[in-house]
Amino acid sequence: MKKILGIIMIIIGFCLAVVVKIGPSKETSWLFSYGELIPLLIAGVILIPGWIMYNKNR
């Protein structure tokens, strides 16, 4: 179960980082109300523990 949760966290973090790097569109403009740094930090906070959980339970 932890492996699946890790995979889900990796996917969510990666998608958030891709959206931030592509740039704002009409649907995702709410992410950029405070700039790019906060969404990138949130993506890192989701992505890194996901990788750790996935690698521990491989």
C-alpha positions as a printed Julia matrix, in Angstrom:
58×3 Matrix{Float64}:
  0.0    0.0     0.0
  2.86   2.38    0.79
  4.39   1.67   -2.61
  1.15   2.7    -4.33
  0.94   5.85   -2.19
  4.54   6.67   -3.13
  3.75   6.27   -6.83
  0.7    8.53   -6.49
  2.77  11.18   -4.7
  5.45  10.99   -7.41
  2.86  11.46  -10.14
  1.18  14.4    -8.39
  4.5   16.13   -7.66
  5.77  15.6   -11.2
  2.55  16.92  -12.75
  2.67  20.0   -10.52
  6.29  20.67  -11.46
  5.49  20.29  -15.17
  2.55  22.7   -14.91
  4.77  25.23  -13.17
  7.54  24.92  -15.76
  5.17  25.12  -18.75
  3.66  28.3   -17.4
  0.29  29.67  -16.48
 -2.78  29.11  -18.58
 -6.33  30.17  -17.93
 -7.07  26.99  -15.95
 -3.89  27.04  -13.84
 -3.48  30.78  -13.28
 -4.54  30.4    -9.63
 -1.29  28.5    -8.96
  0.77  31.55   -9.89
 -0.89  34.17   -7.69
  2.23  34.25   -5.44
  4.83  33.46   -8.1
  6.55  30.24   -9.15
  8.56  29.47   -6.03
  5.72  28.29   -3.81
  4.28  25.73   -6.31
  7.79  24.4    -6.99
  8.42  23.99   -3.26
  5.08  22.2    -2.87
  5.98  19.9    -5.77
  9.3   19.11   -4.09
  7.62  18.48   -0.75
  5.28  15.98   -2.44
  7.84  14.42   -4.8
 10.75  13.7    -2.43
  8.77  11.77    0.24
  7.04   9.88   -2.59
 10.41   8.72   -3.92
 11.54   7.75   -0.44
  8.36   5.75    0.22
  8.59   4.04   -3.16
 12.27   3.09   -2.77
 11.82   1.78    0.79
  8.96  -0.49   -0.2
 10.26  -1.74   -3.52
